Short mmCIF file of N, CA and C in Angstrom, two decimals:
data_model
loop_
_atom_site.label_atom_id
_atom_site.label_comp_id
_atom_site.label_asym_id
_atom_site.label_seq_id
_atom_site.Cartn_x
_atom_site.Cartn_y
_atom_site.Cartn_z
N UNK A 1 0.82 -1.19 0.00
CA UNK A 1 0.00 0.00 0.00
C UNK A 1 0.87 1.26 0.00
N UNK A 2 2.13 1.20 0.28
CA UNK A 2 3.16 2.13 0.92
C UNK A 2 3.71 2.57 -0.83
N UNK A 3 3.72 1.77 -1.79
CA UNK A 3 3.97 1.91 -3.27
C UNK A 3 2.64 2.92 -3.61
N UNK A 4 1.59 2.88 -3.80
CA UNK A 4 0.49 3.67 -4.18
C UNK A 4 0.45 4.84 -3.71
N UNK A 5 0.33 4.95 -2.25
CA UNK A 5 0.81 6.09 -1.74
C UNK A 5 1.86 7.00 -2.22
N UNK A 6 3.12 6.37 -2.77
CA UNK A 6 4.16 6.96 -3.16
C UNK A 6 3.49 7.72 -4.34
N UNK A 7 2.79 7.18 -5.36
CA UNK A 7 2.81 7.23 -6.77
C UNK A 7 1.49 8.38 -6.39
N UNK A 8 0.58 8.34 -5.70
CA UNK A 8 -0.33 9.26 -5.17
C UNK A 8 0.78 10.87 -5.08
N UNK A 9 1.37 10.50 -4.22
CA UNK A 9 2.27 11.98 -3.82
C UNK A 9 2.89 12.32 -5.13
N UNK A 10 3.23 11.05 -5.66
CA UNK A 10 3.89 11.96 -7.16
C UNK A 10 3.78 12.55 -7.94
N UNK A 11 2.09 11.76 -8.66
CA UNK A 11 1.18 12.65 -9.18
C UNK A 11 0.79 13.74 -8.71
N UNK A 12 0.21 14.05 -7.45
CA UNK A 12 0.25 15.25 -6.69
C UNK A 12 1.84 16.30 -6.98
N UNK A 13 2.34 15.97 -6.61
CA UNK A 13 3.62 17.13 -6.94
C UNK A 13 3.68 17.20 -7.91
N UNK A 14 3.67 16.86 -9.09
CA UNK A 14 3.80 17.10 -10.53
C UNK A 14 2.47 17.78 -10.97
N UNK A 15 1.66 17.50 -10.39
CA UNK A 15 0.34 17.95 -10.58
C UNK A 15 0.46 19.34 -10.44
N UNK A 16 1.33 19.88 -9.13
CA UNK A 16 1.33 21.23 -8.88
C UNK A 16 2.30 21.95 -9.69
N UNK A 17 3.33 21.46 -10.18
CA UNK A 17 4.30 21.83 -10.62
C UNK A 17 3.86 22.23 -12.30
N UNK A 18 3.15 21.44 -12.54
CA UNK A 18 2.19 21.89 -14.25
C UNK A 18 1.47 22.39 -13.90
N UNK A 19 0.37 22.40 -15.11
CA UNK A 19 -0.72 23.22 -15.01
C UNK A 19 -1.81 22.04 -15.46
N UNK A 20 -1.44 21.11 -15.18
CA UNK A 20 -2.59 19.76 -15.33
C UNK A 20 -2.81 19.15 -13.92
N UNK A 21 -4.18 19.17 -14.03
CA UNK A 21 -4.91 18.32 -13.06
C UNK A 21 -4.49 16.53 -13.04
N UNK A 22 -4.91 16.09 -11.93
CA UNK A 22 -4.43 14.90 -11.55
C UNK A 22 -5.06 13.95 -12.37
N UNK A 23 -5.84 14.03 -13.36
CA UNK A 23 -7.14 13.58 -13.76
C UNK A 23 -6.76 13.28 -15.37
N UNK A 24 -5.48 14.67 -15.67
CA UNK A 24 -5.31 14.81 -16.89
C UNK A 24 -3.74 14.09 -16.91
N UNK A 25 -3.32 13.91 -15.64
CA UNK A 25 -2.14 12.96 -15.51
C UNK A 25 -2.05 12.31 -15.78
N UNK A 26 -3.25 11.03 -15.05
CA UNK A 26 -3.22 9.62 -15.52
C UNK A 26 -3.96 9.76 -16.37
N UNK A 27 -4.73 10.63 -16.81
CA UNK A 27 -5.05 10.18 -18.58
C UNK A 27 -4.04 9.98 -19.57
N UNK A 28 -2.99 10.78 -19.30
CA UNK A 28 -1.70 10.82 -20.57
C UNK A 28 -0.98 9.47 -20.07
N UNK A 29 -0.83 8.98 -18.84
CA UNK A 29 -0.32 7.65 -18.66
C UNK A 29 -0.54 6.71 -19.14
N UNK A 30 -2.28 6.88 -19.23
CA UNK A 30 -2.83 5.63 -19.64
C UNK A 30 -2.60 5.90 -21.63
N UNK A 31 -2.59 6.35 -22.18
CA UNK A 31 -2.69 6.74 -23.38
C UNK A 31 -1.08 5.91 -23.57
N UNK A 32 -0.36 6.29 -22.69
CA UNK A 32 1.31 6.02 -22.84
C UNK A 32 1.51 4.46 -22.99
N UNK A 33 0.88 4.14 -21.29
CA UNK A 33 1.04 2.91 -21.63
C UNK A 33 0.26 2.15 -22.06
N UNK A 34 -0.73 2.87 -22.71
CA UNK A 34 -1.73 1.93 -23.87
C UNK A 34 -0.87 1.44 -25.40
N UNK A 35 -0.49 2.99 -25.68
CA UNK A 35 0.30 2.69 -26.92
C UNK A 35 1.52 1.71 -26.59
N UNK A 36 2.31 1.82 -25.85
CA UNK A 36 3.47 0.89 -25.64
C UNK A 36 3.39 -0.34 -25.65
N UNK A 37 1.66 -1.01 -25.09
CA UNK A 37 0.78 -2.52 -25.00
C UNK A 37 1.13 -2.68 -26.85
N UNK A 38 0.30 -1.31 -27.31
CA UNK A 38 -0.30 -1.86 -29.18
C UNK A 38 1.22 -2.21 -29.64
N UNK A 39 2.04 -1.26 -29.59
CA UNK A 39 3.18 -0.96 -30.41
C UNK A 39 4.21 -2.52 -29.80
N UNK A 40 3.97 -3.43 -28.74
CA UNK A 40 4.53 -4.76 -28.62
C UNK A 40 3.56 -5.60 -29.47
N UNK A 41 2.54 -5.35 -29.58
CA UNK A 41 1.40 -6.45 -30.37
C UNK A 41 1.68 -6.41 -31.18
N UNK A 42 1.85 -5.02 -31.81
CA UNK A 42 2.07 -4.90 -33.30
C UNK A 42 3.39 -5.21 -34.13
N UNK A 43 4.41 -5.48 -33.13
CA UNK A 43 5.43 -6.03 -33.43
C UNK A 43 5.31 -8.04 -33.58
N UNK A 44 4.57 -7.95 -32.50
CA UNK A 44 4.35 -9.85 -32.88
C UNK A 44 3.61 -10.16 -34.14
N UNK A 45 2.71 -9.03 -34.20
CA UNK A 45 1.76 -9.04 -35.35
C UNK A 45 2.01 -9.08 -36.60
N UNK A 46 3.40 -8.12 -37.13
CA UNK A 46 4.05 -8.12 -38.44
C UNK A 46 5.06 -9.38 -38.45
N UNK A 47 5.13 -10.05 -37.45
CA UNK A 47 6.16 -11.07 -37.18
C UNK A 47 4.81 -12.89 -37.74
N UNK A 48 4.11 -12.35 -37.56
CA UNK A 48 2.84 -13.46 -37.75
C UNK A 48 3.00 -14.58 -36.39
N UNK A 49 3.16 -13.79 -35.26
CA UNK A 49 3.46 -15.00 -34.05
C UNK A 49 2.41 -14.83 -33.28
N UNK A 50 1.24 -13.55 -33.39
CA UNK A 50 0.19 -13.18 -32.46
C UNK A 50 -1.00 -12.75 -33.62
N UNK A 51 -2.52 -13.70 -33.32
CA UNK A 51 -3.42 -12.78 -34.29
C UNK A 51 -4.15 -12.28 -34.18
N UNK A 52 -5.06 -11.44 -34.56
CA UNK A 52 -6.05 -10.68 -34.21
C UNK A 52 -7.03 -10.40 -33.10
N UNK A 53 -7.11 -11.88 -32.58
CA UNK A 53 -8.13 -12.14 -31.99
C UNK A 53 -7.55 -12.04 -30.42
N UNK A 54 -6.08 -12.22 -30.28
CA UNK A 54 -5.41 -12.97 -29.56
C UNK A 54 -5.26 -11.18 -29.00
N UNK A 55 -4.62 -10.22 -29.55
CA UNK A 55 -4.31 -9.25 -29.36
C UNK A 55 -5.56 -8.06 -28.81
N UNK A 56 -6.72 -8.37 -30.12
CA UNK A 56 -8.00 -7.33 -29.06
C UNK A 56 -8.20 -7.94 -27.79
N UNK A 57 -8.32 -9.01 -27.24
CA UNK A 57 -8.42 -10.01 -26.06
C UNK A 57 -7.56 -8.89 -25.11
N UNK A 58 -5.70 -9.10 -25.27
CA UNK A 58 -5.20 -8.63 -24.77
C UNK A 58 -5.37 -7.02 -24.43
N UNK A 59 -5.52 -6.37 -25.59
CA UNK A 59 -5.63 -5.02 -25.58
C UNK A 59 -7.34 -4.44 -25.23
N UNK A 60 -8.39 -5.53 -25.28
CA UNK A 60 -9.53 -5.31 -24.39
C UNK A 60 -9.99 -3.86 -25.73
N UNK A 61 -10.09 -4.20 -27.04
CA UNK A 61 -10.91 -3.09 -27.98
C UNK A 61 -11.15 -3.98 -28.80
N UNK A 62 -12.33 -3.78 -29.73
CA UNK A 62 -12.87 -4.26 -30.64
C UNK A 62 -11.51 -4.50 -31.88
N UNK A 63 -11.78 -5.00 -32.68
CA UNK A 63 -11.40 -5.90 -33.87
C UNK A 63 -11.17 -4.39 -35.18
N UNK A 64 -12.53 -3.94 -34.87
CA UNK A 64 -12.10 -2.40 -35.91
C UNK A 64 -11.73 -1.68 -35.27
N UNK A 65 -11.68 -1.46 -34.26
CA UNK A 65 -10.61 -0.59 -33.68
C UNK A 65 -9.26 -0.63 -33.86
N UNK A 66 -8.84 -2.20 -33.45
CA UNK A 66 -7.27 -2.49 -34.15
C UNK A 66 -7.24 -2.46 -35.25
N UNK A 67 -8.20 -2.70 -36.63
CA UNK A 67 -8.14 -2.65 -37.59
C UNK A 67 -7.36 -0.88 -38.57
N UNK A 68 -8.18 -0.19 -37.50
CA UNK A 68 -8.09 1.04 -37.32
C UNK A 68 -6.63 1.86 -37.30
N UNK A 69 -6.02 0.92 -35.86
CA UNK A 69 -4.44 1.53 -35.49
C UNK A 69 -3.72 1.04 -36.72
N UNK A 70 -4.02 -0.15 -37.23
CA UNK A 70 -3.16 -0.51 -38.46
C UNK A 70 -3.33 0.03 -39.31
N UNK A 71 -4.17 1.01 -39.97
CA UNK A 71 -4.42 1.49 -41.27
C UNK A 71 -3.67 2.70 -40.86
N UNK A 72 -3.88 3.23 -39.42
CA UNK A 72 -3.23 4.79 -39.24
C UNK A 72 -1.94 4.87 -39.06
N UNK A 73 -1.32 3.09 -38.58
CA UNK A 73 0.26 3.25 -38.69
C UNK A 73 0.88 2.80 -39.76
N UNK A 74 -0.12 2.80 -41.28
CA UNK A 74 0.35 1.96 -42.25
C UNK A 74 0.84 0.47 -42.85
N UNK A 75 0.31 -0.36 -41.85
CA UNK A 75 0.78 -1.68 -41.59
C UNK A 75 -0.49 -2.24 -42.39
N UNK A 76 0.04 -3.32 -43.58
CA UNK A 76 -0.69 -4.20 -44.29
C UNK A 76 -1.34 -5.10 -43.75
N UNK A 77 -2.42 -5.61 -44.27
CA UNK A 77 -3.56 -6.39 -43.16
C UNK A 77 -4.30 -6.60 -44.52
N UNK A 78 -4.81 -8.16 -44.29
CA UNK A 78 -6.17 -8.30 -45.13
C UNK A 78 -7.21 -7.99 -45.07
N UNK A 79 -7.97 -7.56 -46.25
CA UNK A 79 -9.16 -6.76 -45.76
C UNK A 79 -10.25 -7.65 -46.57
N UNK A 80 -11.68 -7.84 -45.97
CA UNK A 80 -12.39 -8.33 -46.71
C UNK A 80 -13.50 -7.63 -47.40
N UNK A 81 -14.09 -8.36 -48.56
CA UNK A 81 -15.05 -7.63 -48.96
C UNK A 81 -16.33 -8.44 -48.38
N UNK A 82 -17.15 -7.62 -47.52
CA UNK A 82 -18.58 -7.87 -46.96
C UNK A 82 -18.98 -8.22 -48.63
N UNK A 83 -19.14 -7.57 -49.73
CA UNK A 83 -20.30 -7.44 -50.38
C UNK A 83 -19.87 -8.92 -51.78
N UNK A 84 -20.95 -9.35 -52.16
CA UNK A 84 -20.29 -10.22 -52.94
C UNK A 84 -20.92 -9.76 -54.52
#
């Protein structure tokens, strides 16, 4: 409990020291270490050792959503056609 506490006071001092609220802290954390989760997936992913299914699981977002990060980081992916 003595770890949380720490990380409590930290955010707090940094909190004062910017001009961002504590709120807008761990939002940029989580954003940080969200991307750092995709950007290891996405490395197994161009490697063909992790697939789709395996990775939204992990990363807890829908299927077009990842579909999504891959089109915006330029990474090739099969795409299907719904329509016949």
């Amino acid at each position: 409990m003595s770890d949380l506490s720490n990380i409590k006071t930290d955010i707090e001092n940094y909190a004062k020291d910017s001009n961002l609220t504590e709120l807008q802290i761990v939002e940029k954390l989580e954003n940080h270490f969200f991307n750092k989760k995709v950007n290891e997936n996405l490395k197994l992913y161009k490697k063909g050792k992790k697939k789709v299914s395996e990775i939204t699981k992990d990363l807890k977002i829908s299927p077009r959503k990842f579909y999504a990060i891959l089109e915006q980081k330029k990474i090739k992916h099969k795409t299907y056609n719904k329509n016949k």
